[in-house]
Coordinates of C-alpha atoms in Angstrom, one line a residue:
M17 CA 0.0 0.0 0.0
N18 CA 1.3 3.5 -0.8
K19 CA 2.3 5.4 2.2
K20 CA 0.0 8.2 1.2
L21 CA -2.6 5.8 2.7
T22 CA -6.3 5.5 2.4
I23 CA -7.1 8.2 4.9
L24 CA -10.8 8.6 5.2
F25 CA -11.0 11.6 7.3
L26 CA -7.9 13.7 6.9
A27 CA -5.4 14.0 4.2
V28 CA -2.5 15.3 6.1
G29 CA -1.5 15.5 9.8
M30 CA -0.1 18.3 11.8
L31 CA 3.4 19.4 10.7
V32 CA 4.9 20.1 14.1
A33 CA 8.4 18.9 13.2
T34 CA 10.3 20.2 10.2
P35 CA 11.4 17.4 7.9
S36 CA 14.8 18.6 7.3
S37 CA 18.2 17.3 8.4
A38 CA 20.2 14.9 10.5
Q39 CA 23.5 13.8 11.7
F40 CA 25.3 10.7 10.7
G41 CA 26.8 9.4 13.9
K42 CA 27.5 6.3 15.7
L43 CA 24.9 4.5 17.7
L44 CA 25.5 4.3 21.4
D45 CA 27.3 1.2 22.6
K46 CA 24.2 -0.4 24.1
V47 CA 22.5 -0.6 20.8
K48 CA 25.4 -1.6 18.6
G49 CA 24.6 -4.8 16.8
G50 CA 20.9 -4.3 17.1
G51 CA 18.0 -2.7 18.9
K52 CA 17.4 -3.3 22.5
S53 CA 14.5 -5.7 22.8
A54 CA 11.9 -4.5 25.3
G55 CA 9.1 -6.3 27.0
K56 CA 7.4 -3.3 28.4
K57 CA 4.1 -2.0 27.0
S58 CA 3.4 1.4 25.4
G59 CA -0.2 1.7 26.5
S60 CA -1.4 -1.8 25.7
F61 CA 0.8 -2.0 22.7
A62 CA 3.8 -4.2 22.9
T63 CA 7.2 -2.6 22.3
V64 CA 9.2 -4.7 19.8
W65 CA 12.5 -2.9 20.5
E66 CA 14.1 0.4 21.5
S67 CA 17.2 1.8 19.8
E68 CA 19.0 5.1 19.6
F69 CA 20.4 7.4 16.9
D70 CA 23.8 9.0 17.6
N71 CA 22.4 12.3 16.5
K72 CA 19.2 13.9 18.0
A73 CA 17.1 13.6 14.8
T74 CA 16.1 17.2 14.9
R75 CA 15.2 17.2 11.2
L76 CA 14.0 14.0 9.9
A77 CA 12.8 10.9 11.8
L78 CA 11.0 8.5 9.5
S79 CA 10.5 4.9 8.6
S80 CA 10.2 3.5 5.1
E81 CA 6.9 2.0 3.9
D82 CA 7.6 -1.5 5.2
G83 CA 9.7 -0.4 8.2
S84 CA 12.9 -1.9 6.8
Y85 CA 14.7 1.5 7.1
I86 CA 14.5 4.1 9.8
I87 CA 16.3 7.4 9.3
G88 CA 17.2 10.1 11.8
T89 CA 18.9 13.3 10.6
D90 CA 20.0 16.7 11.9
D91 CA 21.6 19.6 10.1
N92 CA 24.9 17.9 9.5
S93 CA 24.5 14.1 9.7
A94 CA 22.2 11.1 9.5
T95 CA 21.8 7.6 11.0
V96 CA 19.9 4.7 9.4
L97 CA 18.7 1.6 11.2
D98 CA 17.2 -1.6 9.9
A99 CA 14.0 -3.3 10.8
S100 CA 15.5 -4.9 13.9
G101 CA 16.9 -1.5 15.2
K102 CA 20.5 -2.4 14.2
M103 CA 22.6 0.4 12.7
I104 CA 23.2 0.2 8.9
W105 CA 25.3 3.3 8.7
S106 CA 25.9 6.6 10.3
G107 CA 28.0 9.6 9.3
D108 CA 28.5 13.3 8.7
Y109 CA 27.4 14.9 5.5
K110 CA 30.7 16.8 5.0
K111 CA 32.6 13.5 5.1
I112 CA 30.1 11.6 2.9
T113 CA 29.7 14.3 0.2
T114 CA 32.6 15.1 -2.1
N115 CA 31.6 18.8 -2.4
N116 CA 31.4 19.3 1.4
T117 CA 27.6 19.7 1.6
N118 CA 27.1 20.3 5.3
K119 CA 24.7 22.6 7.1
C120 CA 21.5 21.4 5.4
E121 CA 18.4 23.2 6.7
Y122 CA 16.4 21.6 3.9
Q123 CA 16.2 17.8 3.5
Y124 CA 13.6 15.3 2.4
V125 CA 13.4 11.6 1.7
I126 CA 12.2 9.8 -1.4
W127 CA 11.5 6.2 -0.4
K128 CA 12.2 3.4 -3.0
E129 CA 11.7 -0.3 -2.9
K130 CA 15.1 -0.8 -1.3
G131 CA 16.1 2.4 0.7
G132 CA 15.7 5.6 -1.3
Y133 CA 17.2 9.0 -1.6
L134 CA 18.1 11.6 1.0
F135 CA 18.0 15.0 -0.7
L136 CA 20.2 17.6 0.9
F137 CA 20.3 21.3 0.1
D138 CA 23.1 23.5 1.6
E139 CA 22.1 27.1 1.2
R140 CA 25.3 29.1 1.6
K141 CA 25.2 32.8 2.6
M142 CA 28.5 33.4 1.0
G143 CA 29.4 31.3 -2.0
T144 CA 27.7 28.8 -4.2
D145 CA 24.7 26.7 -3.0
R146 CA 25.3 23.0 -2.9
V147 CA 23.0 20.0 -3.6
A148 CA 23.7 16.4 -2.7
V149 CA 21.8 13.1 -2.8
I150 CA 22.7 10.2 -0.5
D151 CA 21.7 6.5 -0.9
I152 CA 19.7 5.7 2.2
A153 CA 20.5 2.0 1.9
T154 CA 24.3 2.4 1.9
G155 CA 25.1 5.9 3.1
K156 CA 27.0 6.6 -0.1
E157 CA 26.9 9.8 -2.0
M158 CA 25.0 9.3 -5.3
W159 CA 25.8 12.7 -6.8
N160 CA 26.2 16.3 -5.9
S161 CA 26.0 19.6 -7.8
E162 CA 26.7 23.3 -7.4
Q163 CA 25.1 24.4 -10.7
Y164 CA 21.5 24.6 -9.3
Q165 CA 21.0 28.0 -7.5
N166 CA 18.1 29.9 -6.1
L167 CA 16.2 26.8 -5.2
I168 CA 14.9 28.5 -2.1
P169 CA 14.7 32.2 -1.2
K170 CA 17.8 33.5 0.4
G171 CA 17.6 33.9 4.2
T172 CA 14.5 31.8 4.6
K173 CA 14.8 29.3 7.4
S174 CA 13.0 25.9 7.1
E175 CA 11.1 26.7 10.3
D176 CA 9.6 29.8 8.8
G177 CA 6.8 28.0 7.1
A178 CA 8.3 27.4 3.7
D179 CA 7.5 24.1 1.9
Q180 CA 8.7 21.3 4.1
G181 CA 8.2 18.5 1.7
E182 CA 9.9 18.9 -1.7
L183 CA 11.2 22.3 -2.3
E184 CA 8.9 24.6 -4.3
T185 CA 11.4 24.5 -7.1
V186 CA 12.2 20.7 -7.0
K187 CA 9.6 18.1 -7.9
Y188 CA 10.3 14.4 -7.9
I189 CA 8.8 12.5 -10.8
S190 CA 8.4 9.0 -9.5
E191 CA 7.5 7.4 -12.8
L192 CA 10.8 8.6 -14.3
D193 CA 12.9 8.4 -11.1
S194 CA 13.9 11.9 -11.8
F195 CA 13.9 15.4 -10.4
L196 CA 12.4 18.4 -12.2
I197 CA 14.4 21.4 -11.1
S198 CA 13.0 25.0 -11.8
Q199 CA 15.7 27.6 -12.5
K200 CA 15.4 31.2 -13.4
A201 CA 15.4 30.6 -17.2
S202 CA 14.4 27.0 -17.6
V203 CA 13.3 23.7 -16.2
I204 CA 15.7 20.8 -16.1
L205 CA 15.0 17.0 -15.8
V206 CA 17.8 15.3 -13.8
K207 CA 18.1 11.6 -13.1
A208 CA 17.6 11.0 -9.4
N209 CA 20.2 8.3 -9.0
T210 CA 23.1 9.9 -11.0
G211 CA 22.4 13.6 -11.3
E212 CA 22.7 13.4 -15.0
K213 CA 20.8 16.1 -16.9
V214 CA 18.3 14.4 -19.3
W215 CA 17.0 17.6 -20.9
E216 CA 16.3 21.3 -20.3
T217 CA 13.6 23.5 -21.7
N218 CA 13.2 27.3 -21.5
R219 CA 9.6 27.1 -22.5
F220 CA 8.3 26.4 -19.0
K221 CA 8.8 28.8 -16.1
G222 CA 8.0 28.5 -12.4
G223 CA 7.5 25.7 -10.0
V224 CA 5.6 22.5 -11.0
G225 CA 2.2 22.8 -9.3
K226 CA 0.9 19.4 -10.5
Y227 CA 1.9 16.9 -13.0
I228 CA 0.5 13.7 -14.7
Y229 CA 2.8 11.2 -16.3
D230 CA 1.2 9.5 -19.3
A231 CA 3.0 6.2 -19.5
S232 CA 1.3 5.1 -22.8
R233 CA 2.9 8.1 -24.6
N234 CA 5.9 8.7 -22.3
E235 CA 4.7 12.3 -21.9
I236 CA 4.4 14.7 -18.9
I237 CA 1.5 17.1 -18.6
M238 CA 2.1 19.7 -16.0
I239 CA 1.0 23.1 -14.7
N240 CA 3.1 25.8 -13.2
F241 CA 2.8 28.2 -10.3
K242 CA 4.8 31.2 -9.1
P243 CA 6.9 30.1 -6.1
T244 CA 5.9 32.5 -3.3
A245 CA 9.1 34.1 -2.2
L246 CA 11.0 33.4 -5.5
G247 CA 8.5 35.2 -7.8
A248 CA 10.9 38.0 -8.6
L249 CA 13.3 35.5 -10.2
F250 CA 10.7 34.4 -12.8
A251 CA 10.5 37.3 -15.2
G252 CA 7.8 37.0 -17.8
F253 CA 5.9 34.4 -15.8
K254 CA 2.6 33.3 -17.2
N255 CA 0.1 30.5 -16.3
Q256 CA 1.1 27.5 -18.3
L257 CA -0.3 24.0 -18.9
V258 CA 2.1 22.1 -21.1
K259 CA 2.6 18.6 -22.5
I260 CA 6.3 17.6 -22.7
N261 CA 8.0 14.7 -24.4
A262 CA 9.6 12.9 -21.4
V263 CA 12.5 11.6 -23.5
N264 CA 13.9 14.9 -24.8
G265 CA 12.0 17.7 -23.2
D266 CA 10.3 18.9 -26.3
V267 CA 7.2 21.0 -25.5
L268 CA 4.5 19.4 -27.6
W269 CA 2.0 22.2 -26.8
D270 CA 1.6 25.1 -24.4
A271 CA -1.7 26.4 -23.2
T272 CA -2.7 29.1 -20.7
F273 CA -5.1 28.6 -17.8
M274 CA -7.4 30.9 -15.8
G275 CA -6.8 31.5 -12.1
V276 CA -4.0 31.6 -9.6
I277 CA -2.6 28.5 -8.0
E278 CA -2.1 28.9 -4.3
K279 CA -0.5 26.7 -1.8
E280 CA -2.0 25.5 1.5
L281 CA -0.7 27.4 4.5
V282 CA 1.0 24.6 6.4
T283 CA 1.2 21.6 4.0
R284 CA 2.2 23.7 1.1
R285 CA 0.1 21.5 -1.2
A286 CA -0.7 23.2 -4.5
I287 CA -4.5 23.8 -4.5
V288 CA -5.2 22.3 -8.0
D289 CA -5.9 18.9 -9.4
L290 CA -5.4 17.3 -12.9
W291 CA -7.0 14.3 -14.5
I292 CA -6.7 12.6 -17.8
K293 CA -9.9 11.0 -19.0
G294 CA -9.9 9.7 -22.6
D295 CA -8.6 12.4 -24.9
K296 CA -9.2 15.2 -22.4
I297 CA -7.4 16.9 -19.6
Y298 CA -9.5 18.1 -16.7
M299 CA -8.0 20.8 -14.5
Y300 CA -9.8 21.6 -11.2
L301 CA -9.0 25.2 -10.1
N302 CA -12.0 27.2 -8.9
G303 CA -14.1 25.1 -11.2
L304 CA -13.2 23.0 -14.1
Q305 CA -11.2 23.8 -17.3
V306 CA -11.1 21.1 -20.0
Y307 CA -8.4 20.7 -22.7
N308 CA -7.8 18.5 -25.7
I309 CA -4.9 16.2 -24.8
N310 CA -3.6 16.1 -28.3
N311 CA -3.2 19.9 -29.1
G312 CA -3.9 21.7 -25.8
Q313 CA -7.0 23.5 -27.1
K314 CA -9.4 24.6 -24.4
L315 CA -12.7 22.8 -25.0
W316 CA -14.9 24.2 -22.3
E317 CA -14.9 25.6 -18.8
A318 CA -17.1 26.1 -15.7
I319 CA -15.3 28.4 -13.3
Y320 CA -16.2 30.7 -10.5
E321 CA -14.7 33.3 -8.2
N322 CA -13.5 31.8 -4.9
D323 CA -15.2 33.3 -1.8
M324 CA -12.3 32.3 0.5
D325 CA -9.9 35.1 -0.5
G326 CA -7.5 36.2 2.2
G327 CA -6.9 39.5 3.8
G328 CA -10.5 39.8 5.2
K329 CA -12.0 40.3 1.7
G330 CA -13.6 36.9 1.4
L331 CA -17.0 35.9 2.7
F332 CA -15.4 33.9 5.5
S333 CA -12.1 35.8 5.8
N334 CA -9.0 33.7 5.7
T335 CA -6.1 35.4 7.4
Q336 CA -2.4 35.3 7.0
S337 CA -2.1 32.8 10.0
K338 CA -5.3 30.9 9.6
R339 CA -7.0 29.4 6.5
Y340 CA -9.9 27.1 5.7
Y341 CA -9.8 24.2 3.3
R342 CA -11.8 21.2 2.0
T343 CA -14.9 23.4 1.9
I344 CA -16.1 22.5 -1.6
A345 CA -16.7 18.9 -2.9
D346 CA -14.4 17.5 -5.6
P347 CA -16.0 16.9 -9.0
V348 CA -17.9 13.7 -9.5
F349 CA -17.3 12.0 -12.9
T350 CA -19.5 9.5 -14.6
D351 CA -19.1 8.0 -18.2
D352 CA -21.2 10.8 -19.7
A353 CA -21.3 13.7 -17.2
V354 CA -19.5 15.6 -14.5
Y355 CA -21.1 17.2 -11.4
L356 CA -19.7 20.3 -9.8
V357 CA -20.4 22.5 -6.8
M358 CA -20.4 26.0 -8.1
L359 CA -20.2 29.4 -6.4
G360 CA -22.4 32.3 -7.5
T361 CA -20.2 35.3 -8.2
R362 CA -22.6 38.1 -7.3
D363 CA -25.0 36.7 -4.8
R364 CA -22.5 34.4 -3.0
T365 CA -24.7 31.4 -3.3
K366 CA -23.6 27.8 -4.0
Y367 CA -25.3 25.2 -6.1
V368 CA -24.7 22.0 -8.2
E369 CA -24.2 21.9 -12.0
K370 CA -24.3 18.9 -14.2
H371 CA -22.3 19.1 -17.5
D372 CA -22.1 16.9 -20.5
I373 CA -18.6 15.5 -20.2
E374 CA -17.8 15.7 -24.0
S375 CA -19.2 19.1 -24.9
G376 CA -19.4 20.8 -21.5
K377 CA -23.0 21.7 -22.2
L378 CA -24.9 22.6 -19.0
L379 CA -27.5 20.0 -18.5
W380 CA -29.0 21.4 -15.3
A381 CA -28.3 23.6 -12.3
S382 CA -29.8 22.8 -8.9
E383 CA -31.6 25.3 -6.7
K384 CA -29.3 27.9 -5.2
I385 CA -28.4 27.7 -1.5
T386 CA -27.5 30.9 0.3
G387 CA -25.4 31.4 3.4
A388 CA -23.6 28.0 3.0
F389 CA -20.0 28.1 4.1
S390 CA -19.2 24.6 3.0
M391 CA -20.6 21.9 0.7
P392 CA -17.8 19.4 1.2
N393 CA -19.3 16.2 -0.2
L394 CA -21.2 15.3 -3.3
Y395 CA -22.3 11.7 -4.1
K396 CA -23.9 10.2 -7.3
T397 CA -26.0 7.3 -6.1
G398 CA -28.7 5.6 -8.1
G399 CA -31.0 8.2 -9.7
K400 CA -30.0 10.9 -7.2
V401 CA -27.2 13.3 -6.6
M402 CA -26.7 13.7 -2.8
L403 CA -25.3 17.0 -1.6
Q404 CA -24.0 17.5 2.0
I405 CA -24.6 21.1 3.1
G406 CA -22.3 22.0 6.0
G407 CA -20.0 19.8 7.9
K408 CA -16.4 19.8 9.0
V409 CA -13.8 22.0 7.2
Q410 CA -10.0 21.7 7.5
V411 CA -8.2 24.5 9.3
Q412 CA -4.5 25.2 8.9
E413 CA -2.9 27.7 11.1
Y414 CA 0.2 28.9 12.8
R415 CA 0.0 29.7 16.5
M416 CA 2.6 31.6 18.6
E417 CA 3.4 29.4 21.6
T418 CA 5.7 29.8 24.5
K419 CA 8.4 27.2 24.8
A420 CA 10.9 26.4 27.5
S421 CA 14.5 27.1 26.6
P422 CA 17.2 24.4 27.4
M423 CA 19.4 27.3 28.6
G424 CA 16.7 28.6 30.9
G425 CA 13.8 31.0 30.4
T426 CA 11.3 30.8 27.5
Y427 CA 11.0 31.8 23.9
K428 CA 8.2 32.3 21.4
E429 CA 7.8 29.8 18.5
S430 CA 5.4 29.7 15.6
V431 CA 3.8 26.2 15.7
P432 CA 1.8 24.8 12.7
Y433 CA -1.6 23.0 13.3
I434 CA -3.9 21.2 11.0
Y435 CA -7.3 20.2 12.5
W436 CA -11.0 20.0 11.6
D437 CA -13.7 22.3 12.8
Y438 CA -17.3 23.4 12.2
K439 CA -18.5 26.8 11.0
A440 CA -21.9 28.0 12.0
Q441 CA -24.3 27.7 9.0
K442 CA -27.6 26.1 8.0
N443 CA -26.8 22.4 7.5
G444 CA -28.7 19.9 5.5
V445 CA -28.9 17.0 3.1
L446 CA -30.2 17.7 -0.4
A447 CA -31.3 14.9 -2.8
I448 CA -31.3 16.1 -6.4
D449 CA -33.0 14.2 -9.3
D450 CA -30.3 13.2 -11.7
K451 CA -32.4 13.7 -14.8
T452 CA -33.9 17.1 -14.1
G453 CA -31.8 18.8 -11.4
Q454 CA -34.9 19.4 -9.4
T455 CA -34.9 18.9 -5.6
S456 CA -36.3 15.4 -4.8
W457 CA -36.2 15.9 -1.0
R458 CA -34.4 17.8 1.7
S459 CA -33.7 17.3 5.3
E460 CA -32.6 20.1 7.6
K461 CA -32.7 18.4 11.0
F462 CA -29.2 19.4 11.7
D463 CA -28.8 22.4 14.0
K464 CA -25.2 23.1 14.9
R465 CA -23.4 20.4 12.9
I466 CA -23.7 17.6 10.3
T467 CA -21.4 14.6 9.8
D468 CA -20.3 13.3 6.4
L469 CA -22.8 11.1 4.6
I470 CA -22.5 7.3 4.4
I471 CA -24.1 5.8 1.3
H472 CA -25.1 2.1 1.6
E473 CA -25.9 0.0 -1.5
D474 CA -27.3 3.0 -3.4
K475 CA -30.4 2.6 -1.2
T476 CA -29.9 4.3 2.2
V477 CA -27.9 7.2 3.5
F478 CA -26.7 7.6 7.1
V479 CA -25.9 10.9 8.7
G480 CA -25.7 12.5 12.2
D481 CA -25.9 15.8 13.8
G482 CA -24.4 16.4 17.3
D483 CA -27.1 14.6 19.2
E484 CA -29.0 12.3 16.8
F485 CA -28.2 9.7 14.2
Y486 CA -30.5 9.3 11.1
G487 CA -31.1 6.8 8.3
Y488 CA -33.0 7.8 5.1
D489 CA -34.3 6.0 2.1
I490 CA -32.5 7.7 -0.8
A491 CA -35.2 7.2 -3.4
S492 CA -38.1 8.6 -1.4
G493 CA -36.5 10.6 1.4
N494 CA -38.4 8.7 4.0
Q495 CA -36.7 8.7 7.4
L496 CA -36.0 5.1 8.4
F497 CA -34.9 5.8 11.9
D498 CA -33.9 8.5 14.3
V499 CA -31.6 7.4 17.2
K500 CA -30.9 9.7 20.1
H501 CA -27.1 9.6 20.0
N502 CA -26.9 11.7 23.2
D503 CA -28.2 8.6 25.0
A504 CA -24.9 6.9 24.3
K505 CA -23.2 9.4 26.6
V506 CA -20.1 9.8 24.4
G507 CA -20.7 13.5 23.6
K508 CA -21.6 15.2 20.4
A509 CA -21.0 13.3 17.1
S510 CA -18.0 14.7 15.1
D511 CA -17.8 12.2 12.3
V512 CA -18.9 8.8 11.0
I513 CA -16.9 5.7 9.9
D514 CA -18.3 3.2 7.4
F515 CA -17.6 -0.2 9.0
G516 CA -19.3 -3.1 7.2
D517 CA -22.9 -3.4 8.2
K518 CA -22.4 -0.8 10.9
V519 CA -21.7 2.9 11.2
V520 CA -19.3 4.0 14.0
V521 CA -19.9 7.5 15.2
L522 CA -16.8 9.3 16.3
S523 CA -17.7 11.6 19.2
E524 CA -16.2 14.1 21.6
K525 CA -15.8 11.5 24.4
G526 CA -15.6 8.2 22.6
L527 CA -17.3 6.0 20.1
A528 CA -20.8 4.6 19.4
S529 CA -21.7 2.0 16.8
Y530 CA -25.1 1.5 15.1
N531 CA -26.5 -1.2 12.9
K532 CA -27.3 0.0 9.4
K533 CA -30.4 -2.1 9.1
D534 CA -32.3 -0.4 11.9
G535 CA -30.1 2.0 13.8
S536 CA -29.9 -0.1 16.9
R537 CA -26.8 0.6 19.0
V538 CA -24.1 -2.1 19.0
Y539 CA -21.8 -0.5 21.6
A540 CA -20.9 2.8 23.2
T541 CA -17.5 3.4 24.8
E542 CA -16.6 6.6 26.7
K543 CA -12.9 6.1 26.9
I544 CA -11.3 8.5 24.4
R545 CA -11.7 12.3 24.5
G546 CA -10.6 15.1 22.2
V547 CA -10.2 13.0 19.0
D548 CA -10.5 15.1 15.9
F549 CA -9.9 12.7 13.1
F550 CA -9.1 9.1 12.2
Y551 CA -7.1 7.0 9.8
E552 CA -7.8 3.6 8.2
I553 CA -4.6 1.7 7.2
E554 CA -5.1 -1.7 5.7
G555 CA -8.0 -2.5 8.1
N556 CA -6.3 -0.9 11.1
Y557 CA -8.1 2.1 12.6
Y558 CA -6.4 4.9 14.4
L559 CA -7.8 7.9 16.2
R560 CA -5.8 11.1 16.9
D561 CA -5.9 13.7 19.6
Q562 CA -3.7 16.8 19.1
R563 CA -5.1 19.1 21.8
N564 CA -2.9 21.2 24.1
S565 CA 0.2 20.7 22.0
K566 CA 0.0 16.9 22.4
N567 CA -0.1 14.3 19.7
I568 CA -1.7 11.0 20.7
I569 CA -2.4 8.1 18.4
Y570 CA -4.9 5.4 19.5
G571 CA -5.3 2.0 17.9
I572 CA -9.0 0.9 18.0
D573 CA -10.8 -2.4 17.5
M574 CA -13.9 -1.1 15.6
T575 CA -15.8 -4.3 16.3
N576 CA -16.2 -3.4 19.9
G577 CA -14.7 0.0 20.4
E578 CA -11.9 -1.2 22.6
T579 CA -8.6 0.5 22.6
K580 CA -5.7 -1.7 21.5
G581 CA -3.2 0.8 22.8
S582 CA -2.0 4.4 22.5
V583 CA 1.2 6.3 21.7
Q584 CA 1.9 9.8 22.8
S585 CA 4.5 11.8 20.9
K586 CA 7.4 12.9 23.0
G587 CA 9.6 14.4 20.4
K588 CA 10.1 15.9 17.0
G589 CA 10.4 14.1 13.7
G590 CA 7.8 11.7 12.6
S591 CA 5.7 11.8 9.5
P592 CA 3.8 14.9 8.6
T593 CA 0.7 12.6 8.1
Y594 CA 0.7 11.5 11.8
G595 CA 2.3 14.5 13.4
S596 CA 5.2 15.2 15.6
G597 CA 7.2 12.1 16.7
I598 CA 5.1 9.4 15.1
D599 CA 5.3 7.3 11.9
I600 CA 3.3 4.2 10.9
T601 CA 4.2 1.4 8.4
G602 CA 2.1 1.1 5.3
D603 CA 0.4 -2.1 6.5
G604 CA -0.7 -0.4 9.7
E605 CA 1.0 -3.1 11.8
F606 CA 3.8 -1.1 13.4
I607 CA 4.2 2.4 14.9
F608 CA 7.6 4.1 15.3
A609 CA 7.8 6.7 18.1
F610 CA 10.7 9.2 18.1
K611 CA 12.2 11.3 20.9
G612 CA 15.5 12.9 20.1
R613 CA 18.0 10.0 19.8
K614 CA 15.5 7.4 20.9
V615 CA 13.5 5.2 18.5
E616 CA 10.8 2.8 19.7
K617 CA 9.2 0.2 17.4
I618 CA 5.7 -0.7 18.6
K619 CA 3.5 -3.7 17.5
V620 CA -0.1 -2.8 16.9
N621 CA -1.8 -6.2 16.9
N622 CA -0.8 -8.9 19.4

């Protein structure tokens, strides 16, 4: 399973640690030759082993997809352990690299089947910037270069909120095992394992916001964006959608697009999507823009003005330190149509449109809905289109927090958070007739909140508000049951988990499970408080609590609501997906907990 996971509730976790660098050192004597086996428990999880890095892992602390490699880095060095906690290698960057790459405030890992690449960027205040790539499996330098400059804005620290995954000017193309590097006058494709330049083109400028590799034609389709703090470098910048021959870099066509690609505040994800369907390219950026894949001709578009503009101008006023995302449902495609949530430019309404997928012809528009902050989910089921009005939205923000200094006293630090929250609005469920666009039925029994919808066999829909849990017949809108969720005594519902013939309601103080057939309660457990989202990884379920600067991951048996165990972060590092100090293998069977030099491997299922 890809480490991007199937995350049902949340796409990315809180980026408290900065994925940047590390120190190659020697492991302490007590762990030479392997990790220290531990019989203690972490919660009710069993600890497989404990080991230590020689360095403090202040930059990266991650495991590979299958847990066979664990890396810890600081600015100047790295250490890599194997699946048993034994050191594979450890060393200083300046000794490993032949160009003396050293103080690396920017680092990231590309995992491969066996090991992967550790990308290092040494921004030098005086002199030429240095780049180096190290083989994670062996600790050997793969290549280095000093010809790539201005990859990050001068003087910007990695902690200042700049992109902490790949650099804004460096994009890894996994299908080609290559890096696309944006320079002032061109874009260069470089082999990841050798540094060899494959091709260079001056017909594309800016960072790569999104790309699709078309394996059948060996072509890359990509769109650009203006790197935030590097914009001045890219003179003559324009919005570009291009198709490139992946072999030689020839630009086969170049088209312009409407809109400005922004990046999310914390994750730095480009807010744009691309899809290839048949002979067309669909670009989702404040609506849909459709292009002919063969010549780049724009075929049709359905776009709108975003009402989330920053600076206090938008309807719901994003700010520089706090922004809202996941407010509008993604397009829903069928063989002959596409369904879109649209925003009315003048009257600030929202509604659904159905377009013919070939011609773009508007087939119908639903009734307009005023005062709706979010319409985060859209479902095509049977002869209906189900629209969720209201619900959780993702918040990304930076908070100034007071930290204790190791030297005594305190200092202020900007700490990033990603969480889910409700905005006050009129919530509801709207069923739209797929043939006419007319409202078939509507339910507005949702006062302060509404959960996501769960569709079952195209016949029934399940949804909750804070205190009640409902089932509806999709065809008729008849209410099948109304369960008083507050009787479960687990607090207000925050979300729902589709679990076989049951729906598990994630709530403020715990979990409650209901049978889909009649709404009868299976169990209620009031053991976990403050959970704001969940992950499902290969059948393993995890809940997360990140209140009060904590980061706690719970493993849950969804059949009975019992807690398998819990891990609380005690350090930096970890995966951005799971937050500070925590990483989980792709099969969901093992958790890695990091604290400075210490690494603990934890077994999830006994």
